[in-house]
Short mmCIF file of C-alpha atoms and ligand atoms in Angstrom, two decimals:
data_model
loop_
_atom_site.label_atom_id
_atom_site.label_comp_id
_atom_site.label_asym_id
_atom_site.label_seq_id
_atom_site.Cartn_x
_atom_site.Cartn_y
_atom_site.Cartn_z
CA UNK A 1 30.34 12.92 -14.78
CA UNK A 2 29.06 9.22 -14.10
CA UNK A 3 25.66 8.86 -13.89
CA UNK A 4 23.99 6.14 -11.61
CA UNK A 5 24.79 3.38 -13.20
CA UNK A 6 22.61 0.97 -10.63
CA UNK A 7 19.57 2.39 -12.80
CA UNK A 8 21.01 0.09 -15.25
CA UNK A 9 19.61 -2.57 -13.05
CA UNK A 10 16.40 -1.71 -12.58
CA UNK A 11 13.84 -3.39 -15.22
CA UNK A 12 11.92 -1.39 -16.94
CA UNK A 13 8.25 -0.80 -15.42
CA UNK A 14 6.43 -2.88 -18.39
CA UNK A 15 3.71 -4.12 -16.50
CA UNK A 16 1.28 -1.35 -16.90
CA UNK A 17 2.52 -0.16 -20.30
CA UNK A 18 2.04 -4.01 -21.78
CA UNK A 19 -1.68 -4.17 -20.11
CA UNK A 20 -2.55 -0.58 -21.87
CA UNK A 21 -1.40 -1.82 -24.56
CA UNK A 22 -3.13 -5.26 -24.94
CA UNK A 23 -5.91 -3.07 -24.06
CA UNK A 24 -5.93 -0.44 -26.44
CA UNK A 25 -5.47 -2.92 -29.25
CA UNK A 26 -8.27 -5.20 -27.95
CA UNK A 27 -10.61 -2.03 -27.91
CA UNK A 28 -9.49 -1.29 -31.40
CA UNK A 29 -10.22 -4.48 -33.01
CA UNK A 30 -13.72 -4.77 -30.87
CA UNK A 31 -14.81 -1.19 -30.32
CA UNK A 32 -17.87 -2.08 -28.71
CA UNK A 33 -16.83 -4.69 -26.75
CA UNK A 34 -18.31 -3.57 -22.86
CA UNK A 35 -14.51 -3.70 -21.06
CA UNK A 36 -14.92 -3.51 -17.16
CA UNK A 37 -11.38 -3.13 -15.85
CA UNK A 38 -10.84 -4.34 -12.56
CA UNK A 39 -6.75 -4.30 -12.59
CA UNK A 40 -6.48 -0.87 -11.13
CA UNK A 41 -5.19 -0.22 -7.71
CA UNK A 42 -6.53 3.27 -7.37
CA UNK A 43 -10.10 4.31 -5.53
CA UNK A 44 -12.81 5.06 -7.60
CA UNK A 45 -14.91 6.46 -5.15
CA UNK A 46 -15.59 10.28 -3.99
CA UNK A 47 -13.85 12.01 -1.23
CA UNK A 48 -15.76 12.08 2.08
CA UNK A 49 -17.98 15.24 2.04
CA UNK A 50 -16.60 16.59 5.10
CA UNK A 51 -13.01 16.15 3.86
CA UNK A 52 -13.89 17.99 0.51
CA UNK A 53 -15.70 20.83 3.52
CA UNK A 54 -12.79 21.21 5.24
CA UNK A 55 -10.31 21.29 2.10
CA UNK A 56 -12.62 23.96 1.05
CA UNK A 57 -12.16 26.12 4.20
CA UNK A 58 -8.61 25.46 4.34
CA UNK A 59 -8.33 27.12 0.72
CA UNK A 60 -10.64 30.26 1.99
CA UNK A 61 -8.00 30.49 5.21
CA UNK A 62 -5.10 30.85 2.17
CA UNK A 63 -6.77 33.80 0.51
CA UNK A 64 -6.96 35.81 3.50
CA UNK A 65 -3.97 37.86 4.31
CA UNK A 66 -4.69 36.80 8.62
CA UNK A 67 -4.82 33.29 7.73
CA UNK A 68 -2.45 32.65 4.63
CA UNK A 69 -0.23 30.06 5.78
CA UNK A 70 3.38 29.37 3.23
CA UNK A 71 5.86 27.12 4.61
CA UNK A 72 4.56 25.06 7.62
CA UNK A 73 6.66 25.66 10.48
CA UNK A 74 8.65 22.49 9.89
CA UNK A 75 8.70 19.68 7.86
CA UNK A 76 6.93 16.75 10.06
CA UNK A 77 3.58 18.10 9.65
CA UNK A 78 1.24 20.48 11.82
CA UNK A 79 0.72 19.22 15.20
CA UNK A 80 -3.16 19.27 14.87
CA UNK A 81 -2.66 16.46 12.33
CA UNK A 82 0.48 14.63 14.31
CA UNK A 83 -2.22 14.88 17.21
CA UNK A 84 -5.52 13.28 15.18
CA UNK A 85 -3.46 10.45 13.69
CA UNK A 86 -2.32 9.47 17.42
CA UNK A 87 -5.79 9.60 18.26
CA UNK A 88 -6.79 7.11 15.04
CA UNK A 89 -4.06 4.76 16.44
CA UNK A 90 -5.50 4.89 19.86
CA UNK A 91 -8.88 3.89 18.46
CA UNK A 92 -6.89 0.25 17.74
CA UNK A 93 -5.54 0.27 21.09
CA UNK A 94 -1.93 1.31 19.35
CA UNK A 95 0.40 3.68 21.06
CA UNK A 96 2.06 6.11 19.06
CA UNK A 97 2.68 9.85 20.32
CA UNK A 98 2.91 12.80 17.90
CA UNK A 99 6.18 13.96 18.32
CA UNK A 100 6.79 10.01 16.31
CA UNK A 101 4.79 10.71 13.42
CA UNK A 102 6.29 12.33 10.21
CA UNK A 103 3.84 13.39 7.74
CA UNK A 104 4.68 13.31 3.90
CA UNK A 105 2.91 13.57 0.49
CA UNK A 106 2.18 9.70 0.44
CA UNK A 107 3.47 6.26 1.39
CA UNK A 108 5.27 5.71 -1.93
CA UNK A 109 7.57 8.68 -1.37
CA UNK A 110 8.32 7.63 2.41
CA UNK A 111 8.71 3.97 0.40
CA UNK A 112 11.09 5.47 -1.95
CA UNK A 113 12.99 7.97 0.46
CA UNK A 114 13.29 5.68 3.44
CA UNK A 115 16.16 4.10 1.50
CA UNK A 116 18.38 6.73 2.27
CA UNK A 117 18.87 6.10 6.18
CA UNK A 118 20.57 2.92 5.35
CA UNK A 119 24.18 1.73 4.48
CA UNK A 120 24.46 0.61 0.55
CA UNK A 121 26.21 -2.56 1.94
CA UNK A 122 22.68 -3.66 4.15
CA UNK A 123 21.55 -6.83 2.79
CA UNK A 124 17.48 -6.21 1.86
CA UNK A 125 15.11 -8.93 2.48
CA UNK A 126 11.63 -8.89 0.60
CA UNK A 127 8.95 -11.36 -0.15
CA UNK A 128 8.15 -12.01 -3.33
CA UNK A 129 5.44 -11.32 -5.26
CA UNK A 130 5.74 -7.84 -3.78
CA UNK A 131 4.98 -4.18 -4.35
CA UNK A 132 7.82 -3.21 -6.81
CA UNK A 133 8.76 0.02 -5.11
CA UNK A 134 11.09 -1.89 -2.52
CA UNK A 135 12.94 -3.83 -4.67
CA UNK A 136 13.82 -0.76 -7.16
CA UNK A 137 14.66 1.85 -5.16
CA UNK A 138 16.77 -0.32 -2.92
CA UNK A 139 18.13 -1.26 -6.35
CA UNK A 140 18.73 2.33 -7.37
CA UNK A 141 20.56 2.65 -4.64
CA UNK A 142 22.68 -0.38 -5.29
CA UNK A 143 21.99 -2.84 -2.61
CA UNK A 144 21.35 -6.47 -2.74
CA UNK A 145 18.15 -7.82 -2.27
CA UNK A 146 17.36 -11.20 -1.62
CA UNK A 147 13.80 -13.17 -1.83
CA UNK A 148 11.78 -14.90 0.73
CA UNK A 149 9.12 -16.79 -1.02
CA UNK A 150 5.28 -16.23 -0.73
CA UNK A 151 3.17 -18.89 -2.15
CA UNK A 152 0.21 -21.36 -2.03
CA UNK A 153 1.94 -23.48 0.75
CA UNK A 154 2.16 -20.58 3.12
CA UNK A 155 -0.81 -18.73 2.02
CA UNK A 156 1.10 -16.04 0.39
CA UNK A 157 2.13 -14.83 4.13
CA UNK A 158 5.38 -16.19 4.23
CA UNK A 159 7.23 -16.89 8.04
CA UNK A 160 11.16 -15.92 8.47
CA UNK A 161 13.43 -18.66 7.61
CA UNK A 162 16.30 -17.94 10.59
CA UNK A 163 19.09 -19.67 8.49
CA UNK A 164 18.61 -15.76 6.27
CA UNK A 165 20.77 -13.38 7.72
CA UNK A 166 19.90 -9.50 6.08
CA UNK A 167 19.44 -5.99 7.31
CA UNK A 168 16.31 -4.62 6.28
CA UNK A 169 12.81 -6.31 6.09
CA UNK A 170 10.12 -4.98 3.85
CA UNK A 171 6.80 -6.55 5.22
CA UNK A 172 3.34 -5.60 3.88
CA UNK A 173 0.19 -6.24 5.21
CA UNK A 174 -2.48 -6.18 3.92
CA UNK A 175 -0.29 -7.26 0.88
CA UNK A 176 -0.35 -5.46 -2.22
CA UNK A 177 -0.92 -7.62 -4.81
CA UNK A 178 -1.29 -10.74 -3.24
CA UNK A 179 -4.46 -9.41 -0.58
CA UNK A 180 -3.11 -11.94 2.17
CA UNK A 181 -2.31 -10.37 5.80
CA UNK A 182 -0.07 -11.47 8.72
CA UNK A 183 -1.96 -12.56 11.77
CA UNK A 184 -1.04 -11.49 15.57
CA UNK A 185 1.58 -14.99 15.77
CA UNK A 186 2.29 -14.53 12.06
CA UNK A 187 4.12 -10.83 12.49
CA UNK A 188 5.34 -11.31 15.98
CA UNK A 189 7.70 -14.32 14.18
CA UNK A 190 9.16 -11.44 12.14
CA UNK A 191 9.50 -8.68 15.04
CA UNK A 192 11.07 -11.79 16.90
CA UNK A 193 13.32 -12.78 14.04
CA UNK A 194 14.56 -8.78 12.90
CA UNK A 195 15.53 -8.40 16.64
CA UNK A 196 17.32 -11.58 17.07
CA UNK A 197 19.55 -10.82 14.05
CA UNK A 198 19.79 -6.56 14.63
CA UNK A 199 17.08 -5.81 11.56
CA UNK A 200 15.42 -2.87 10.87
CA UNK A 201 11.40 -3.58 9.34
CA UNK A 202 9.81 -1.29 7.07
CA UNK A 203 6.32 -1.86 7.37
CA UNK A 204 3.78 -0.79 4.88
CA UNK A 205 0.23 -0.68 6.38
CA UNK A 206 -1.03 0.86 3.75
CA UNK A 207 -4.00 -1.01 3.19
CA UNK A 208 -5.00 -1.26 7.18
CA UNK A 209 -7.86 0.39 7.10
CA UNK A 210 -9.49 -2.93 4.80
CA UNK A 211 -8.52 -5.15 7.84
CA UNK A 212 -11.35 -6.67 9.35
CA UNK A 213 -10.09 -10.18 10.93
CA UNK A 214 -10.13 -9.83 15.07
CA UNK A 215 -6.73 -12.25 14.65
CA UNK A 216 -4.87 -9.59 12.17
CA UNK A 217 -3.18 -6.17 13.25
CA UNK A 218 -4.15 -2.73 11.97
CA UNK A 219 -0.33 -2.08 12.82
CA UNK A 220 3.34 -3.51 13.47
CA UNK A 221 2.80 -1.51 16.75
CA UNK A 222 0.84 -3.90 18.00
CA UNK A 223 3.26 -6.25 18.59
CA UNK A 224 5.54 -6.89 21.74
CA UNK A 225 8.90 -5.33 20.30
CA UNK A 226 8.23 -3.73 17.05
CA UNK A 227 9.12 -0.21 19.35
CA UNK A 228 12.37 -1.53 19.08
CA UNK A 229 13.06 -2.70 15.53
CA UNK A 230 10.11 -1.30 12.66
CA UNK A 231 9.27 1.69 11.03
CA UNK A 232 6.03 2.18 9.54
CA UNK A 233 4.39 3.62 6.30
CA UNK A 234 1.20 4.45 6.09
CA UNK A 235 -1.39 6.15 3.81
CA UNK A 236 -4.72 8.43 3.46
CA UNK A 237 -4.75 6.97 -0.32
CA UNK A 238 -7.00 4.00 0.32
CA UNK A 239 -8.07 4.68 3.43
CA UNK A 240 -9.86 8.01 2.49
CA UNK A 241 -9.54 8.44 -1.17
CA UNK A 242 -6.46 10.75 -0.80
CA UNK A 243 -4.29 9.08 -4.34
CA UNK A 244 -4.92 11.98 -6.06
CA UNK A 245 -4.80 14.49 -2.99
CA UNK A 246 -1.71 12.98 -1.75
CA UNK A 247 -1.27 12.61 1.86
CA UNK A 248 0.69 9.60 4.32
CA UNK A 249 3.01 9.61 7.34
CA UNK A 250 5.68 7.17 8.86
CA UNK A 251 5.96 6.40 12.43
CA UNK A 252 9.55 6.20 13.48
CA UNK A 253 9.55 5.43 17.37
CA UNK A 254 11.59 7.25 19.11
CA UNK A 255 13.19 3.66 20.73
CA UNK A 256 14.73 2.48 17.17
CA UNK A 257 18.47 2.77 17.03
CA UNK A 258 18.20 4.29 20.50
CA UNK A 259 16.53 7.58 18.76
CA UNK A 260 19.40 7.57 16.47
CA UNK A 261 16.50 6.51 13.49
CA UNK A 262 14.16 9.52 14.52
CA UNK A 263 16.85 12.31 14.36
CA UNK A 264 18.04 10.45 10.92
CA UNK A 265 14.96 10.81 9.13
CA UNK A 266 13.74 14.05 10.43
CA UNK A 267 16.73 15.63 8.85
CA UNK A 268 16.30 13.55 5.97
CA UNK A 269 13.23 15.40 5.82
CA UNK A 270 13.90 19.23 6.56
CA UNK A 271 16.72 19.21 4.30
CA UNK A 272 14.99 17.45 1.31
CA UNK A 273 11.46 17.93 1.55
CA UNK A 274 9.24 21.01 2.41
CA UNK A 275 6.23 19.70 3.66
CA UNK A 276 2.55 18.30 2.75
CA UNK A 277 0.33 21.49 2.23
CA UNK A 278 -1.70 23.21 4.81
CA UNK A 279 -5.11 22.15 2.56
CA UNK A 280 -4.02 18.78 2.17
CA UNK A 281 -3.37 18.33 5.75
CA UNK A 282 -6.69 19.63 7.23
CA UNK A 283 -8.45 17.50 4.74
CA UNK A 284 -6.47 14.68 6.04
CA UNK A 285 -7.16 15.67 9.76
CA UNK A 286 -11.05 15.76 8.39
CA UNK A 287 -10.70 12.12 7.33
CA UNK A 288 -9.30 10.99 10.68
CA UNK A 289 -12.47 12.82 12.45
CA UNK A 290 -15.02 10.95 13.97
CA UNK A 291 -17.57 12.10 10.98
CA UNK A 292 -14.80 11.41 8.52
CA UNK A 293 -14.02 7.98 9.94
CA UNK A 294 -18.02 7.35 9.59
CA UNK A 295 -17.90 8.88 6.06
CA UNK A 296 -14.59 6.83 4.71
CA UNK A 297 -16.12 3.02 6.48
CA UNK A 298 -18.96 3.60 3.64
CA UNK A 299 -16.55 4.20 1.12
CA UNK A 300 -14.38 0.95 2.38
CA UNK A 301 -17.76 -0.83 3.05
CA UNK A 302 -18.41 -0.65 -0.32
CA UNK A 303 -14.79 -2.09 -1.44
CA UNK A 304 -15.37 -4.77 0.75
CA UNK A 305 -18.79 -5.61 -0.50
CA UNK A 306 -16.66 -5.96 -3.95
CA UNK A 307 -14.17 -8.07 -2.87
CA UNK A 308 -16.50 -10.17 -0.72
CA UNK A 309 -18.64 -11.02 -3.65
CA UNK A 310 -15.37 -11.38 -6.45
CA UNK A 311 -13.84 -13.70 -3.29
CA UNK A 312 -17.45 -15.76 -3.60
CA UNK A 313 -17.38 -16.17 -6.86
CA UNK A 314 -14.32 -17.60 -7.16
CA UNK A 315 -14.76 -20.10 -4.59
CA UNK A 316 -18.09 -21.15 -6.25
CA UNK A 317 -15.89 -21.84 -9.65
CA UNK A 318 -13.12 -23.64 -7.25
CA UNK A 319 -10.39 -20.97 -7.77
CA UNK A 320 -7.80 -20.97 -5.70
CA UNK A 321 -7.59 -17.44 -4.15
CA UNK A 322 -6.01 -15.31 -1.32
CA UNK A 323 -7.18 -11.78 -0.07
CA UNK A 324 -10.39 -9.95 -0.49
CA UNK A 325 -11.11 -10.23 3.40
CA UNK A 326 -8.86 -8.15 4.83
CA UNK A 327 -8.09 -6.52 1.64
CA UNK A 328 -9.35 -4.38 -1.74
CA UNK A 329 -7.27 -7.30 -3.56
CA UNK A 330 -7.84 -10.80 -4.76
CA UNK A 331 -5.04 -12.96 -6.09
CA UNK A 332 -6.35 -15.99 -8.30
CA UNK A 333 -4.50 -18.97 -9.50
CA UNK A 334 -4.79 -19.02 -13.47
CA UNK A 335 -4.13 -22.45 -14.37
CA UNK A 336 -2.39 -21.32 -17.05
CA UNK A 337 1.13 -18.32 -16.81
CA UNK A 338 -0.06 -15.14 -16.13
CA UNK A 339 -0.08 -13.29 -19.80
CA UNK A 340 -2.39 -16.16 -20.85
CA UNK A 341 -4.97 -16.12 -18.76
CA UNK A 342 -4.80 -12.14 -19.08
CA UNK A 343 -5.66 -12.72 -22.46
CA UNK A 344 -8.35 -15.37 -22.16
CA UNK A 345 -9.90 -12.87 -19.71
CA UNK A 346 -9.90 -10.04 -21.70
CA UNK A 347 -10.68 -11.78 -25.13
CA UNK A 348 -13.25 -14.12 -23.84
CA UNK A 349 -14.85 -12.28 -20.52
CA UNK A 350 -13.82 -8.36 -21.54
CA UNK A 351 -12.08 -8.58 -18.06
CA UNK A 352 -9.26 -6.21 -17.59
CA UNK A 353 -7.15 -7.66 -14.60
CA UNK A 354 -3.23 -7.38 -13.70
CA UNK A 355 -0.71 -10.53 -14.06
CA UNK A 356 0.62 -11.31 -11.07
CA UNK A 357 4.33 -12.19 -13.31
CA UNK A 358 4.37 -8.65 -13.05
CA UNK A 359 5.10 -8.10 -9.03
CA UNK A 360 7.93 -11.24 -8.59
CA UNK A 361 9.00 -14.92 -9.89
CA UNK A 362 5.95 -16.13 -7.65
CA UNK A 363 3.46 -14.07 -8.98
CA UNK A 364 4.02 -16.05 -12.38
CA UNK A 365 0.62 -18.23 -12.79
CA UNK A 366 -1.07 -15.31 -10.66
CA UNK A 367 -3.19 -12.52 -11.39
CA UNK A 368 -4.88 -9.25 -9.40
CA UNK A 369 -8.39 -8.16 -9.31
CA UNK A 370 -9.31 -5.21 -6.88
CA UNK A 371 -12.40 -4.65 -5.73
CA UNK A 372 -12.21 -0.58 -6.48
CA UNK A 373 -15.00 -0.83 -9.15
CA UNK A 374 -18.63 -0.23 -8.55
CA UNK A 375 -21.10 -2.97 -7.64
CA UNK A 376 -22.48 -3.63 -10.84
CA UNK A 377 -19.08 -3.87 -12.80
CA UNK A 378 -18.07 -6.00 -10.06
CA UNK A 379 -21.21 -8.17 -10.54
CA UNK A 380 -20.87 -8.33 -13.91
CA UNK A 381 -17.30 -8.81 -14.40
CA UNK A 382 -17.68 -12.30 -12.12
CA UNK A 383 -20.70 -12.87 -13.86
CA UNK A 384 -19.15 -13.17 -17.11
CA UNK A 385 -15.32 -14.83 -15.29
CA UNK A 386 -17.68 -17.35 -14.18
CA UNK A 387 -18.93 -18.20 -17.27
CA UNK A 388 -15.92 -18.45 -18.81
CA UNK A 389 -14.30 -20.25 -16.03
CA UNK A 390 -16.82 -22.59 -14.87
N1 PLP B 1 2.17 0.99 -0.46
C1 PLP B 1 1.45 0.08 -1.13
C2 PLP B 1 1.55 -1.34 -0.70
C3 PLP B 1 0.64 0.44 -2.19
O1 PLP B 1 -0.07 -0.49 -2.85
C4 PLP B 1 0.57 1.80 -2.58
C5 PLP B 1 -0.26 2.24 -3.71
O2 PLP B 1 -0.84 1.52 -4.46
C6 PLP B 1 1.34 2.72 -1.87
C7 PLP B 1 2.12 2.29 -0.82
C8 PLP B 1 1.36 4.15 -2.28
O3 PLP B 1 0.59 4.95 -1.46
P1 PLP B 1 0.50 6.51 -1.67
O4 PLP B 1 -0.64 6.78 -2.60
O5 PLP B 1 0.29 7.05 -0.30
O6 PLP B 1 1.79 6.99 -2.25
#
């Protein structure tokens, strides 16, 4: 037996584990020091009441014998779900029929899984600073990635260079960590570019539901040719609260690799994966309601309040800074590398945020807040990063 030995190439996921514990050892030496993290990228706030009412009738439907439901009939997802998140993709003026949505457990799985509908000799292009789970499990799976850089000069929402020939394009916007987003021209370069050299996009719209620039797409979709040439993940996690529920879907349309694509990953799917629960998916069908579209905007509302006033701040105190418009995420120059100012923030503002080293070579001199705190931490965490900084 060999085992994988492309895990040998993976680094190890320090990021998190390091911040814990500079943390924990802070809050040890200073026990009643009043830490407000604001590193995290999970939602802090409730699920919509009428998801939570409809997750509750679901799980009364399981405990009677005429509506107990066990395997769903197949793998994709039940149509009444297929059917609402068509219907939220109309409401952007996006086309996208049922029969080309797959529902999953969550983006990061589709992220992770994805990987198996291409060779292991593709060539994988992704920006950097990115969202780690493209580079590793391409890595895991032994193929070679190479960089396109994302920085200051290009607002973090880096164009195609055409002299870089590759396979598959990881594009994320909203980006996670960096908060930037590609504009109408901005992502119709890349659908132009993957064509022109036979690419296949992953796109990761994960964060859509934040955007709220008239000039930025909600999806890839929207684009003249992306039918053609992109996949895309998406997510209930931040749009409705869902990280710990677990629901997303990829839309796989049905002209990419002349349907070839489709087939691919729907058998990717019924052979390794049984399906998102019946509960799970009428709470996600809830969220996509028009009651739980109404109920999730005051949830995202209140992100965006967040990130409009961290964004503020910043500017005020002349930091350089991308996102927090179109996104729960602002990305700050330090002045200093990343662990430093990590440590000047904790030790001198009891700021918890996440050092941008941690997501690419780019990201060194970086660093993440996220607006998913309450108002008052929010407040108070800039009060005091303005004081320090200022
Ligand atoms: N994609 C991006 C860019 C993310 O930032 C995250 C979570 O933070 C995910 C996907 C994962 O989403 P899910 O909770 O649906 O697995």
């Amino acid at each position: 037996m060999k085992l994988n030995h492309n895990y040998d190439n993976v680094k190890d996921s320090y990021l998190f584990v390091e911040i814990a514990k500079r943390v924990s050892a802070f809050t040890a030496a200073h026990p009643d020091a009043p830490v407000i993290r604001m590193g995290i990228g999970d939602v802090t706030r409730p699920l919509a009441p009428c998801v939570v009412e409809a997750g509750l009738k679901a799980m009364k439907e399981m405990g009677k014998a005429e509506t107990f439901r066990g395997y769903s009939p197949d793998s994709q997802g039940y149509p009444f779900l297929r059917e609402r998140i068509s219907e939220y993709y109309a409401r952007f003026g996006v086309k996208v029929d049922p029969r080309e949505i797959h529902v999953s457990d969550g983006a990061k799985s589709d992220c992770g899984n994805i990987v198996d509908m291409f060779d292991a000799g593709n060539t994988v292009l992704v920006p950097d600073p990115v969202y780690p789970v493209y580079v590793d499990s391409n890595i895991m799976s032994g193929r070679k990635i190479v960089y396109c850089d994302a920085t200051e000069e290009n607002g973090f929402a880096p164009l195609p260079d055409a002299s870089v020939k590759c396979d598959i394009i990881y594009l994320c916007s909203p980006n996670n960590p960096t908060g930037s987003a590609f504009t109408y021209s901005g992502l119709k370069a890349w659908v132009d570019y993957a064509r022109s050299i036979g690419a296949v996009i992953v796109y990761d719209a994960a964060y859509e539901a934040f955007v709220t620039d008239p000039d930025v797409p909600r999806s890839i979709f929207a684009i003249d040719g992306a039918r053609e040439c992109a996949v895309e993940l998406c997510s209930f996690s931040k749009t409705a609260g869902f990280t710990g529920v677990r629901c997303g879907y990829t839309v796989v349309p049905d002209e990419l690799c002349g349907g070839k694509f489709a087939k691919m990953w729907a058998r990717r799917q019924s052979t390794k994966f049984n399906g998102t629960s019946y509960i799970q998916q009428r709470m996600a069908e809830a969220a996509y309601s028009d009651e739980g579209i109404k109920q999730n905007t005051a949830n995202i509302e209140a992100y965006r309040k967040n990130a409009a006033h961290i964004s503020s701040v910043l500017t005020e105190t002349g930091i350089y800074h991308t996102g927090g418009k179109n996104s729960p995420y602002i990305w700050l120059k330090c002045g200093t590398d990343s662990w430093t100012f990590f440590d000047r923030l904790l030790e001198g503002a009891n700021v918890v945020g996440t050092p941008g080293s941690g997501f690419g070579k780019n990201g060194e001199g970086y660093f993440r807040l996220t607006a998913f705190n309450t108002y008052e931490n929010t407040v108070e965490a800039m009060r005091r990063i303005k004081k320090l900084l200022g």
